[in-house]
Amino acid sequence: MNLNIMLKAFLRQSGLGISRKSTTLKFDPLLPRLLFPFSLKFCSTSTSDQHSFAVSYLINNCGFSPESALKASKVVRFKTSEKPDSVLTFFRNHGFSDSDIYNIIKREPWLLSCDTNKRVLPKFQFLLSKGASTSDIVRIATGSPRFLKLSLENHMIPAYNLVNRFLLCDKKVIASVICCPSLLSSNYLVPNVKLLVDNGVARSNLFRILRVKPYVISSTDLGKMVQELKKLGFDPSKTYFGDALIAKRSMSKSKWNEKIDSYKKWGWSEETILEAFRRQPNCMIASNDKINRVMRFWVNQLGWSSSYLIKGPGIFAYSLENRVIPRASVVQYLLSKGLRSEGASFLTPFFMSEKLFLRRFVKCFGEEETSQLLKLYQGKMNVEDKRAQGEP
């Protein structure tokens, strides 16, 4: 007999929820409870018990607050401690400390009810096969555990291979992933790489970004920054474009404006700041303190104009103690002795290699003069180095 007909017959006989004249089923709201009292009560109690146990486990074993435990209990599925205990043990056996594990679980509570041998272990094995150490994996997973949720074949491996296309070295890829753990789980990696390539960004720039500041590739507003730099006159095919992109992405707008103000205090205009940024984008990465210390030394102690630095803003990226002060002392000495022309560039000595600087500005004079310059140069370097380390 048809199930619908049987149900109608049962309802008419029992007098529950349906009129004899009705041609369609009209259920009374109490009908489910009357027909299936035990089943529904069992399901309700079972679900309640499961949530209650999960909440208790999360609070007592993983350091969750009651509120976060209640929220997380909606995405875990366990009625006993067997499954979550095995997950915690798995992570401990792979070098994770309890604090590491709790930080991961708080961000990805679903892990407590997953099969770690199927969902997690293959990803660890993949990273190990590429040269990552156990401690590397701990740093990556604690930094961005989201990749544990994503498909190894469909997301993680393609992302890894894309980065490797530009770095061409597993060791460098792992280093970049450690620096930016979200690199392997970012939804922006593929479209942003395509965006940069389509805009003519040189391969060398992509290499530099992925090596120095890989989080730039995961930016949600990368397209906007690229267009902004192009309007400022930066050529995506040139080396400095990558540095400019890193500089723009590495700070908030308020921090950027603070640095603009720091340069203005020393006589630079908006136009000269932009000129310096075009010449050497790293001048905007220097901290406000570094900008002021370099300017203070250059202007107040040396008595030189801050405008000289507009053509050599890369000096703000160098160590004041180990390069700028010692070399400036040598240049001052040479000027005072008439061994260097006043019209010569003030900047040239600061951008040479150590070997070339010594050859052209210290060891090219007579024995007595060279000895004096070496003592001055090395003495300043040692003194300033000690000061930088807080030594008396």
mmCIF file of C-alpha atoms in Angstrom:
data_model
loop_
_atom_site.group_PDB
_atom_site.id
_atom_site.type_symbol
_atom_site.label_atom_id
_atom_site.label_comp_id
_atom_site.label_asym_id
_atom_site.label_seq_id
_atom_site.Cartn_x
_atom_site.Cartn_y
_atom_site.Cartn_z
ATOM 1 C CA MET A 1 0.000 0.000 0.000
ATOM 2 C CA ASN A 2 1.157 3.564 -0.752
ATOM 3 C CA LEU A 3 2.912 5.139 2.270
ATOM 4 C CA ASN A 4 0.843 8.322 2.020
ATOM 5 C CA ILE A 5 -2.420 6.325 2.036
ATOM 6 C CA MET A 6 -1.234 4.285 5.021
ATOM 7 C CA LEU A 7 -0.391 7.450 6.941
ATOM 8 C CA LYS A 8 -3.815 8.977 6.177
ATOM 9 C CA ALA A 9 -5.525 5.807 7.364
ATOM 10 C CA PHE A 10 -3.499 5.776 10.567
ATOM 11 C CA LEU A 11 -4.334 9.408 11.290
ATOM 12 C CA ARG A 12 -8.064 8.934 10.683
ATOM 13 C CA GLN A 13 -8.163 5.912 12.969
ATOM 14 C CA SER A 14 -6.290 7.706 15.704
ATOM 15 C CA GLY A 15 -8.177 10.987 15.207
ATOM 16 C CA LEU A 16 -4.922 12.940 15.127
ATOM 17 C CA GLY A 17 -4.121 15.997 13.044
ATOM 18 C CA ILE A 18 -6.246 15.454 9.923
ATOM 19 C CA SER A 19 -9.827 16.017 8.892
ATOM 20 C CA ARG A 20 -11.773 13.169 7.240
ATOM 21 C CA LYS A 21 -12.947 15.632 4.588
ATOM 22 C CA SER A 22 -9.450 16.878 3.860
ATOM 23 C CA THR A 23 -7.742 15.723 0.699
ATOM 24 C CA THR A 24 -4.302 16.933 1.798
ATOM 25 C CA LEU A 25 -2.301 16.201 4.889
ATOM 26 C CA LYS A 26 -2.604 18.946 7.527
ATOM 27 C CA PHE A 27 -0.490 18.109 10.551
ATOM 28 C CA ASP A 28 -1.187 19.227 14.059
ATOM 29 C CA PRO A 29 1.866 20.934 15.644
ATOM 30 C CA LEU A 30 1.763 18.333 18.438
ATOM 31 C CA LEU A 31 1.801 15.459 15.969
ATOM 32 C CA PRO A 32 5.577 14.840 15.840
ATOM 33 C CA ARG A 33 5.783 14.654 19.624
ATOM 34 C CA LEU A 34 2.836 12.253 19.816
ATOM 35 C CA LEU A 35 4.079 9.994 17.052
ATOM 36 C CA PHE A 36 7.803 9.969 17.853
ATOM 37 C CA PRO A 37 8.245 11.036 21.482
ATOM 38 C CA PHE A 38 11.217 8.797 22.248
ATOM 39 C CA SER A 39 13.163 9.475 19.030
ATOM 40 C CA LEU A 40 13.007 13.265 19.287
ATOM 41 C CA LYS A 41 13.788 13.290 22.965
ATOM 42 C CA PHE A 42 16.746 11.033 22.348
ATOM 43 C CA CYS A 43 18.102 13.233 19.524
ATOM 44 C CA SER A 44 17.631 16.397 21.559
ATOM 45 C CA THR A 45 19.314 14.916 24.596
ATOM 46 C CA SER A 46 22.089 13.424 22.509
ATOM 47 C CA THR A 47 22.860 16.746 20.792
ATOM 48 C CA SER A 48 22.693 18.608 24.077
ATOM 49 C CA ASP A 49 25.022 16.135 25.773
ATOM 50 C CA GLN A 50 27.452 16.333 22.864
ATOM 51 C CA HIS A 51 27.589 20.137 23.023
ATOM 52 C CA SER A 52 27.848 20.088 26.790
ATOM 53 C CA PHE A 53 30.767 17.663 26.707
ATOM 54 C CA ALA A 54 32.520 19.610 23.927
ATOM 55 C CA VAL A 55 32.159 22.876 25.834
ATOM 56 C CA SER A 56 33.519 21.281 28.984
ATOM 57 C CA TYR A 57 36.431 19.698 27.097
ATOM 58 C CA LEU A 58 37.371 22.941 25.365
ATOM 59 C CA ILE A 59 37.384 24.832 28.656
ATOM 60 C CA ASN A 60 39.221 22.231 30.719
ATOM 61 C CA ASN A 61 41.667 20.862 28.146
ATOM 62 C CA CYS A 62 42.289 23.704 25.694
ATOM 63 C CA GLY A 63 42.021 26.855 27.754
ATOM 64 C CA PHE A 64 38.889 28.220 26.066
ATOM 65 C CA SER A 65 36.697 30.779 27.809
ATOM 66 C CA PRO A 66 33.068 29.655 28.346
ATOM 67 C CA GLU A 67 31.906 31.999 25.576
ATOM 68 C CA SER A 68 34.489 30.879 23.005
ATOM 69 C CA ALA A 69 33.973 27.233 23.990
ATOM 70 C CA LEU A 70 30.236 27.514 23.369
ATOM 71 C CA LYS A 71 30.853 29.029 19.955
ATOM 72 C CA ALA A 72 33.519 26.469 19.023
ATOM 73 C CA SER A 73 31.363 23.551 20.161
ATOM 74 C CA LYS A 74 29.180 24.129 17.099
ATOM 75 C CA VAL A 75 31.964 23.042 14.751
ATOM 76 C CA VAL A 76 33.300 20.027 16.641
ATOM 77 C CA ARG A 77 31.810 16.551 16.745
ATOM 78 C CA PHE A 78 32.785 14.315 19.637
ATOM 79 C CA LYS A 79 30.954 12.741 22.581
ATOM 80 C CA THR A 80 34.000 11.339 24.363
ATOM 81 C CA SER A 81 37.568 12.524 24.843
ATOM 82 C CA GLU A 82 39.053 9.804 22.635
ATOM 83 C CA LYS A 83 39.113 11.781 19.371
ATOM 84 C CA PRO A 84 40.240 15.192 20.714
ATOM 85 C CA ASP A 85 42.828 13.526 22.950
ATOM 86 C CA SER A 86 44.295 11.776 19.915
ATOM 87 C CA VAL A 87 44.492 15.110 18.067
ATOM 88 C CA LEU A 88 46.364 16.773 20.932
ATOM 89 C CA THR A 89 48.716 13.801 21.111
ATOM 90 C CA PHE A 90 49.331 13.994 17.355
ATOM 91 C CA PHE A 91 50.456 17.612 17.579
ATOM 92 C CA ARG A 92 52.599 16.951 20.656
ATOM 93 C CA ASN A 93 54.307 14.101 18.824
ATOM 94 C CA HIS A 94 55.144 16.503 15.995
ATOM 95 C CA GLY A 95 56.973 19.019 18.164
ATOM 96 C CA PHE A 96 54.156 21.370 19.171
ATOM 97 C CA SER A 97 54.092 22.698 22.728
ATOM 98 C CA ASP A 98 50.816 22.884 24.618
ATOM 99 C CA SER A 99 50.654 26.650 24.094
ATOM 100 C CA ASP A 100 51.222 26.115 20.339
ATOM 101 C CA ILE A 101 48.435 23.553 20.223
ATOM 102 C CA TYR A 102 45.970 25.690 22.161
ATOM 103 C CA ASN A 103 46.645 28.685 19.906
ATOM 104 C CA ILE A 104 45.984 26.544 16.837
ATOM 105 C CA ILE A 105 42.844 24.924 18.264
ATOM 106 C CA LYS A 106 41.394 28.283 19.278
ATOM 107 C CA ARG A 107 41.692 29.439 15.671
ATOM 108 C CA GLU A 108 40.733 26.120 14.072
ATOM 109 C CA PRO A 109 38.636 24.149 16.613
ATOM 110 C CA TRP A 110 37.399 21.754 13.920
ATOM 111 C CA LEU A 111 40.794 20.048 14.168
ATOM 112 C CA LEU A 112 39.703 18.352 17.409
ATOM 113 C CA SER A 113 37.260 16.154 15.537
ATOM 114 C CA CYS A 114 39.259 15.537 12.349
ATOM 115 C CA ASP A 115 41.313 12.572 11.233
ATOM 116 C CA THR A 116 44.806 14.089 11.590
ATOM 117 C CA ASN A 117 46.420 11.287 9.598
ATOM 118 C CA LYS A 118 44.300 12.236 6.590
ATOM 119 C CA ARG A 119 43.852 16.001 7.014
ATOM 120 C CA VAL A 120 47.072 17.196 8.648
ATOM 121 C CA LEU A 121 49.881 14.642 8.315
ATOM 122 C CA PRO A 122 50.118 14.772 4.471
ATOM 123 C CA LYS A 123 50.671 18.552 4.654
ATOM 124 C CA PHE A 124 53.434 18.133 7.212
ATOM 125 C CA GLN A 125 55.001 15.427 5.051
ATOM 126 C CA PHE A 126 54.863 17.698 1.995
ATOM 127 C CA LEU A 127 56.701 20.484 3.824
ATOM 128 C CA LEU A 128 59.263 18.009 5.161
ATOM 129 C CA SER A 129 59.866 16.759 1.626
ATOM 130 C CA LYS A 130 60.724 20.327 0.604
ATOM 131 C CA GLY A 131 63.336 20.702 3.313
ATOM 132 C CA ALA A 132 61.333 22.200 6.153
ATOM 133 C CA SER A 133 62.361 21.116 9.651
ATOM 134 C CA THR A 134 59.982 20.126 12.432
ATOM 135 C CA SER A 135 60.476 23.517 14.073
ATOM 136 C CA ASP A 136 59.772 25.216 10.721
ATOM 137 C CA ILE A 137 56.452 23.399 10.485
ATOM 138 C CA VAL A 138 55.571 24.433 14.033
ATOM 139 C CA ARG A 139 56.242 28.089 13.151
ATOM 140 C CA ILE A 140 54.209 27.873 9.948
ATOM 141 C CA ALA A 141 51.231 26.088 11.525
ATOM 142 C CA THR A 142 51.091 28.342 14.587
ATOM 143 C CA GLY A 143 51.484 31.418 12.381
ATOM 144 C CA SER A 144 48.623 30.500 10.048
ATOM 145 C CA PRO A 145 46.820 27.205 10.773
ATOM 146 C CA ARG A 146 44.263 27.910 8.047
ATOM 147 C CA PHE A 147 46.325 25.944 5.508
ATOM 148 C CA LEU A 148 45.535 22.786 7.503
ATOM 149 C CA LYS A 149 41.917 23.120 6.385
ATOM 150 C CA LEU A 150 42.641 23.586 2.686
ATOM 151 C CA SER A 151 43.215 20.884 0.103
ATOM 152 C CA LEU A 152 46.815 19.749 -0.274
ATOM 153 C CA GLU A 153 46.451 18.914 -3.970
ATOM 154 C CA ASN A 154 44.139 21.749 -5.016
ATOM 155 C CA HIS A 155 45.496 24.646 -2.990
ATOM 156 C CA MET A 156 48.687 24.116 -1.000
ATOM 157 C CA ILE A 157 50.826 22.433 -3.655
ATOM 158 C CA PRO A 158 49.800 24.852 -6.467
ATOM 159 C CA ALA A 159 50.517 27.813 -4.145
ATOM 160 C CA TYR A 160 53.927 26.385 -3.236
ATOM 161 C CA ASN A 161 54.797 25.736 -6.882
ATOM 162 C CA LEU A 162 53.781 29.275 -7.877
ATOM 163 C CA VAL A 163 56.123 30.817 -5.300
ATOM 164 C CA ASN A 164 58.862 28.405 -6.364
ATOM 165 C CA ARG A 165 58.539 29.604 -9.956
ATOM 166 C CA PHE A 166 60.065 32.913 -8.880
ATOM 167 C CA LEU A 167 62.379 31.833 -6.070
ATOM 168 C CA LEU A 168 63.623 28.663 -7.818
ATOM 169 C CA CYS A 169 64.795 27.160 -4.544
ATOM 170 C CA ASP A 170 62.937 25.104 -1.934
ATOM 171 C CA LYS A 171 65.041 26.594 0.863
ATOM 172 C CA LYS A 172 64.025 30.131 -0.136
ATOM 173 C CA VAL A 173 60.362 29.156 -0.499
ATOM 174 C CA ILE A 174 60.306 27.654 2.989
ATOM 175 C CA ALA A 175 62.016 30.788 4.354
ATOM 176 C CA SER A 176 59.333 32.962 2.726
ATOM 177 C CA VAL A 177 56.542 30.788 4.093
ATOM 178 C CA ILE A 178 58.051 30.995 7.591
ATOM 179 C CA CYS A 179 58.206 34.787 7.196
ATOM 180 C CA CYS A 180 54.593 34.878 5.957
ATOM 181 C CA PRO A 181 52.802 31.644 7.029
ATOM 182 C CA SER A 182 49.583 32.737 5.327
ATOM 183 C CA LEU A 183 51.327 32.572 1.941
ATOM 184 C CA LEU A 184 50.207 28.979 1.356
ATOM 185 C CA SER A 185 46.620 29.642 2.383
ATOM 186 C CA SER A 186 46.018 33.100 0.899
ATOM 187 C CA ASN A 187 43.216 33.476 -1.616
ATOM 188 C CA TYR A 188 45.047 36.492 -3.058
ATOM 189 C CA LEU A 189 48.344 34.835 -3.999
ATOM 190 C CA VAL A 190 47.399 33.691 -7.509
ATOM 191 C CA PRO A 191 45.389 36.789 -8.581
ATOM 192 C CA ASN A 192 48.008 39.160 -7.129
ATOM 193 C CA VAL A 193 50.903 37.457 -8.899
ATOM 194 C CA LYS A 194 48.908 37.674 -12.140
ATOM 195 C CA LEU A 195 48.163 41.341 -11.415
ATOM 196 C CA LEU A 196 51.847 42.161 -11.001
ATOM 197 C CA VAL A 197 52.894 40.217 -14.101
ATOM 198 C CA ASP A 198 50.123 41.826 -16.182
ATOM 199 C CA ASN A 199 51.327 45.275 -15.052
ATOM 200 C CA GLY A 200 54.830 44.550 -16.270
ATOM 201 C CA VAL A 201 56.460 44.023 -12.888
ATOM 202 C CA ALA A 202 59.877 42.508 -13.478
ATOM 203 C CA ARG A 203 60.603 38.966 -12.336
ATOM 204 C CA SER A 204 63.434 40.342 -10.193
ATOM 205 C CA ASN A 205 60.896 42.478 -8.329
ATOM 206 C CA LEU A 206 58.685 39.485 -7.638
ATOM 207 C CA PHE A 207 61.745 37.618 -6.413
ATOM 208 C CA ARG A 208 62.673 40.482 -4.070
ATOM 209 C CA ILE A 209 59.142 40.884 -2.701
ATOM 210 C CA LEU A 210 58.759 37.166 -2.028
ATOM 211 C CA ARG A 211 62.170 37.071 -0.324
ATOM 212 C CA VAL A 212 61.981 40.280 1.714
ATOM 213 C CA LYS A 213 58.291 40.970 2.410
ATOM 214 C CA PRO A 214 56.182 38.075 1.085
ATOM 215 C CA TYR A 215 53.074 39.370 2.870
ATOM 216 C CA VAL A 216 52.901 42.091 0.179
ATOM 217 C CA ILE A 217 51.725 39.414 -2.271
ATOM 218 C CA SER A 218 48.773 38.639 0.020
ATOM 219 C CA SER A 219 47.569 42.260 0.158
ATOM 220 C CA THR A 220 43.884 42.801 -0.516
ATOM 221 C CA ASP A 221 44.535 46.241 -2.049
ATOM 222 C CA LEU A 222 47.613 45.428 -4.105
ATOM 223 C CA GLY A 223 46.047 46.652 -7.354
ATOM 224 C CA LYS A 224 45.370 50.051 -5.811
ATOM 225 C CA MET A 225 48.968 50.363 -4.615
ATOM 226 C CA VAL A 226 50.352 49.397 -8.021
ATOM 227 C CA GLN A 227 48.283 52.098 -9.743
ATOM 228 C CA GLU A 228 49.274 54.659 -7.114
ATOM 229 C CA LEU A 229 52.981 54.003 -7.660
ATOM 230 C CA LYS A 230 52.586 54.181 -11.423
ATOM 231 C CA LYS A 231 50.949 57.601 -11.040
ATOM 232 C CA LEU A 232 53.925 58.713 -8.938
ATOM 233 C CA GLY A 233 56.181 57.890 -11.867
ATOM 234 C CA PHE A 234 57.484 54.458 -10.900
ATOM 235 C CA ASP A 235 58.189 52.033 -13.728
ATOM 236 C CA PRO A 236 57.047 48.466 -12.809
ATOM 237 C CA SER A 237 59.896 47.014 -14.865
ATOM 238 C CA LYS A 238 62.563 48.814 -12.809
ATOM 239 C CA THR A 239 64.178 47.432 -9.656
ATOM 240 C CA TYR A 240 62.994 50.212 -7.362
ATOM 241 C CA PHE A 241 59.343 49.406 -8.075
ATOM 242 C CA GLY A 242 59.537 46.385 -5.794
ATOM 243 C CA ASP A 243 61.162 48.478 -3.037
ATOM 244 C CA ALA A 244 58.478 51.141 -3.435
ATOM 245 C CA LEU A 245 55.736 48.528 -3.195
ATOM 246 C CA ILE A 246 57.310 47.112 -0.028
ATOM 247 C CA ALA A 247 57.621 50.600 1.464
ATOM 248 C CA LYS A 248 53.988 51.486 0.754
ATOM 249 C CA ARG A 249 52.669 48.190 2.078
ATOM 250 C CA SER A 250 54.812 48.099 5.217
ATOM 251 C CA MET A 251 53.058 50.941 7.027
ATOM 252 C CA SER A 252 49.679 52.568 7.588
ATOM 253 C CA LYS A 253 48.732 55.893 6.037
ATOM 254 C CA SER A 254 49.171 57.626 9.401
ATOM 255 C CA LYS A 255 52.727 56.235 9.758
ATOM 256 C CA TRP A 256 53.487 57.303 6.218
ATOM 257 C CA ASN A 257 52.314 60.850 6.977
ATOM 258 C CA GLU A 258 54.389 60.921 10.171
ATOM 259 C CA LYS A 259 57.524 60.243 8.130
ATOM 260 C CA ILE A 260 56.556 62.933 5.625
ATOM 261 C CA ASP A 261 56.314 65.351 8.556
ATOM 262 C CA SER A 262 59.730 64.242 9.881
ATOM 263 C CA TYR A 263 61.406 65.101 6.581
ATOM 264 C CA LYS A 264 59.531 68.401 6.365
ATOM 265 C CA LYS A 265 60.905 69.438 9.754
ATOM 266 C CA TRP A 266 64.381 69.347 8.219
ATOM 267 C CA GLY A 267 63.467 71.566 5.279
ATOM 268 C CA TRP A 268 62.263 69.066 2.703
ATOM 269 C CA SER A 269 59.152 69.919 0.700
ATOM 270 C CA GLU A 270 56.477 67.526 -0.572
ATOM 271 C CA GLU A 271 58.158 67.594 -3.989
ATOM 272 C CA THR A 272 61.647 66.861 -2.648
ATOM 273 C CA ILE A 273 60.320 64.032 -0.466
ATOM 274 C CA LEU A 274 58.698 62.493 -3.539
ATOM 275 C CA GLU A 275 61.940 62.952 -5.480
ATOM 276 C CA ALA A 276 63.881 61.187 -2.728
ATOM 277 C CA PHE A 277 61.290 58.391 -2.597
ATOM 278 C CA ARG A 278 61.644 57.862 -6.344
ATOM 279 C CA ARG A 279 65.428 57.710 -6.028
ATOM 280 C CA GLN A 280 65.488 55.305 -3.105
ATOM 281 C CA PRO A 281 62.132 54.032 -1.718
ATOM 282 C CA ASN A 282 63.843 52.625 1.379
ATOM 283 C CA CYS A 283 64.134 56.164 2.758
ATOM 284 C CA MET A 284 60.463 55.813 3.747
ATOM 285 C CA ILE A 285 61.046 52.537 5.561
ATOM 286 C CA ALA A 286 63.436 54.185 8.045
ATOM 287 C CA SER A 287 61.820 54.934 11.405
ATOM 288 C CA ASN A 288 61.046 58.493 12.477
ATOM 289 C CA ASP A 289 63.773 58.179 15.091
ATOM 290 C CA LYS A 290 66.301 57.072 12.468
ATOM 291 C CA ILE A 291 65.344 59.935 10.128
ATOM 292 C CA ASN A 292 65.789 62.501 12.887
ATOM 293 C CA ARG A 293 69.069 61.018 14.161
ATOM 294 C CA VAL A 294 70.620 61.025 10.683
ATOM 295 C CA MET A 295 69.388 64.556 9.980
ATOM 296 C CA ARG A 296 70.540 65.803 13.386
ATOM 297 C CA PHE A 297 74.028 64.420 12.842
ATOM 298 C CA TRP A 298 74.240 65.603 9.234
ATOM 299 C CA VAL A 299 72.924 69.137 9.836
ATOM 300 C CA ASN A 300 73.749 69.967 13.461
ATOM 301 C CA GLN A 301 77.047 68.137 13.946
ATOM 302 C CA LEU A 302 78.544 68.171 10.470
ATOM 303 C CA GLY A 303 77.018 71.490 9.460
ATOM 304 C CA TRP A 304 75.996 70.198 6.059
ATOM 305 C CA SER A 305 72.733 70.980 4.290
ATOM 306 C CA SER A 306 69.904 68.450 4.488
ATOM 307 C CA SER A 307 69.256 69.113 0.796
ATOM 308 C CA TYR A 308 72.367 67.044 -0.069
ATOM 309 C CA LEU A 309 70.538 63.939 1.124
ATOM 310 C CA ILE A 310 67.706 64.377 -1.360
ATOM 311 C CA LYS A 311 70.022 62.993 -4.039
ATOM 312 C CA GLY A 312 71.253 60.206 -1.773
ATOM 313 C CA PRO A 313 68.297 59.197 0.419
ATOM 314 C CA GLY A 314 69.619 55.659 0.607
ATOM 315 C CA ILE A 315 71.804 56.881 3.454
ATOM 316 C CA PHE A 316 68.798 56.534 5.788
ATOM 317 C CA ALA A 317 68.950 52.780 5.285
ATOM 318 C CA TYR A 318 72.563 52.547 6.485
ATOM 319 C CA SER A 319 73.778 52.167 10.046
ATOM 320 C CA LEU A 320 74.460 55.558 11.571
ATOM 321 C CA GLU A 321 77.012 54.086 13.979
ATOM 322 C CA ASN A 322 78.851 51.666 11.700
ATOM 323 C CA ARG A 323 78.875 53.593 8.449
ATOM 324 C CA VAL A 324 77.604 57.179 8.414
ATOM 325 C CA ILE A 325 79.449 58.618 11.453
ATOM 326 C CA PRO A 326 82.841 56.891 10.851
ATOM 327 C CA ARG A 327 82.907 57.784 7.143
ATOM 328 C CA ALA A 328 81.712 61.342 7.773
ATOM 329 C CA SER A 329 84.586 61.787 10.230
ATOM 330 C CA VAL A 330 87.073 60.778 7.545
ATOM 331 C CA VAL A 331 85.510 63.155 5.008
ATOM 332 C CA GLN A 332 85.591 66.024 7.528
ATOM 333 C CA TYR A 333 89.248 65.363 8.249
ATOM 334 C CA LEU A 334 90.111 65.347 4.547
ATOM 335 C CA LEU A 335 88.247 68.628 4.018
ATOM 336 C CA SER A 336 89.988 70.271 6.967
ATOM 337 C CA LYS A 337 93.410 69.227 5.636
ATOM 338 C CA GLY A 338 92.614 70.308 2.093
ATOM 339 C CA LEU A 339 92.879 66.715 0.898
ATOM 340 C CA ARG A 340 89.388 66.769 -0.568
ATOM 341 C CA SER A 341 87.786 69.456 -2.693
ATOM 342 C CA GLU A 342 84.830 71.383 -1.238
ATOM 343 C CA GLY A 343 83.057 70.904 -4.547
ATOM 344 C CA ALA A 344 83.333 67.111 -4.440
ATOM 345 C CA SER A 345 80.220 65.086 -3.725
ATOM 346 C CA PHE A 346 79.475 64.684 -0.035
ATOM 347 C CA LEU A 347 77.579 61.493 -0.753
ATOM 348 C CA THR A 348 79.964 59.341 -2.793
ATOM 349 C CA PRO A 349 81.981 58.027 0.198
ATOM 350 C CA PHE A 350 78.863 56.722 1.949
ATOM 351 C CA PHE A 351 77.696 54.436 -0.844
ATOM 352 C CA MET A 352 80.921 52.547 -1.529
ATOM 353 C CA SER A 353 81.848 49.114 -0.317
ATOM 354 C CA GLU A 354 84.105 48.998 2.733
ATOM 355 C CA LYS A 355 87.075 47.855 0.658
ATOM 356 C CA LEU A 356 86.662 50.607 -1.946
ATOM 357 C CA PHE A 357 86.118 53.311 0.696
ATOM 358 C CA LEU A 358 89.355 52.406 2.480
ATOM 359 C CA ARG A 359 91.263 52.315 -0.782
ATOM 360 C CA ARG A 360 90.019 55.668 -2.080
ATOM 361 C CA PHE A 361 89.641 57.710 1.104
ATOM 362 C CA VAL A 362 91.980 56.228 3.700
ATOM 363 C CA LYS A 363 94.884 54.260 2.248
ATOM 364 C CA CYS A 364 95.662 56.457 -0.765
ATOM 365 C CA PHE A 365 97.797 58.962 1.160
ATOM 366 C CA GLY A 366 101.227 58.882 2.723
ATOM 367 C CA GLU A 367 102.013 56.474 5.526
ATOM 368 C CA GLU A 368 101.571 59.039 8.308
ATOM 369 C CA GLU A 369 98.295 60.391 6.920
ATOM 370 C CA THR A 370 96.953 56.917 6.271
ATOM 371 C CA SER A 371 97.797 55.828 9.815
ATOM 372 C CA GLN A 372 95.990 58.855 11.228
ATOM 373 C CA LEU A 373 92.910 58.264 9.065
ATOM 374 C CA LEU A 374 92.752 54.584 9.999
ATOM 375 C CA LYS A 375 92.885 55.418 13.718
ATOM 376 C CA LEU A 376 90.176 58.047 13.280
ATOM 377 C CA TYR A 377 87.950 55.767 11.197
ATOM 378 C CA GLN A 378 88.279 52.637 13.318
ATOM 379 C CA GLY A 379 88.130 54.609 16.552
ATOM 380 C CA LYS A 380 84.857 56.273 15.594
ATOM 381 C CA MET A 381 83.414 52.957 14.507
ATOM 382 C CA ASN A 382 84.327 51.254 17.788
ATOM 383 C CA VAL A 383 83.065 54.144 19.931
ATOM 384 C CA GLU A 384 79.770 54.451 18.104
ATOM 385 C CA ASP A 385 79.311 50.683 18.070
ATOM 386 C CA LYS A 386 79.715 50.596 21.855
ATOM 387 C CA ARG A 387 77.272 53.457 22.266
ATOM 388 C CA ALA A 388 74.750 51.667 20.084
ATOM 389 C CA GLN A 389 75.052 48.630 22.369
ATOM 390 C CA GLY A 390 74.609 50.787 25.464
ATOM 391 C CA GLU A 391 78.187 50.406 26.677
ATOM 392 C CA PRO A 392 79.861 53.324 28.530
#
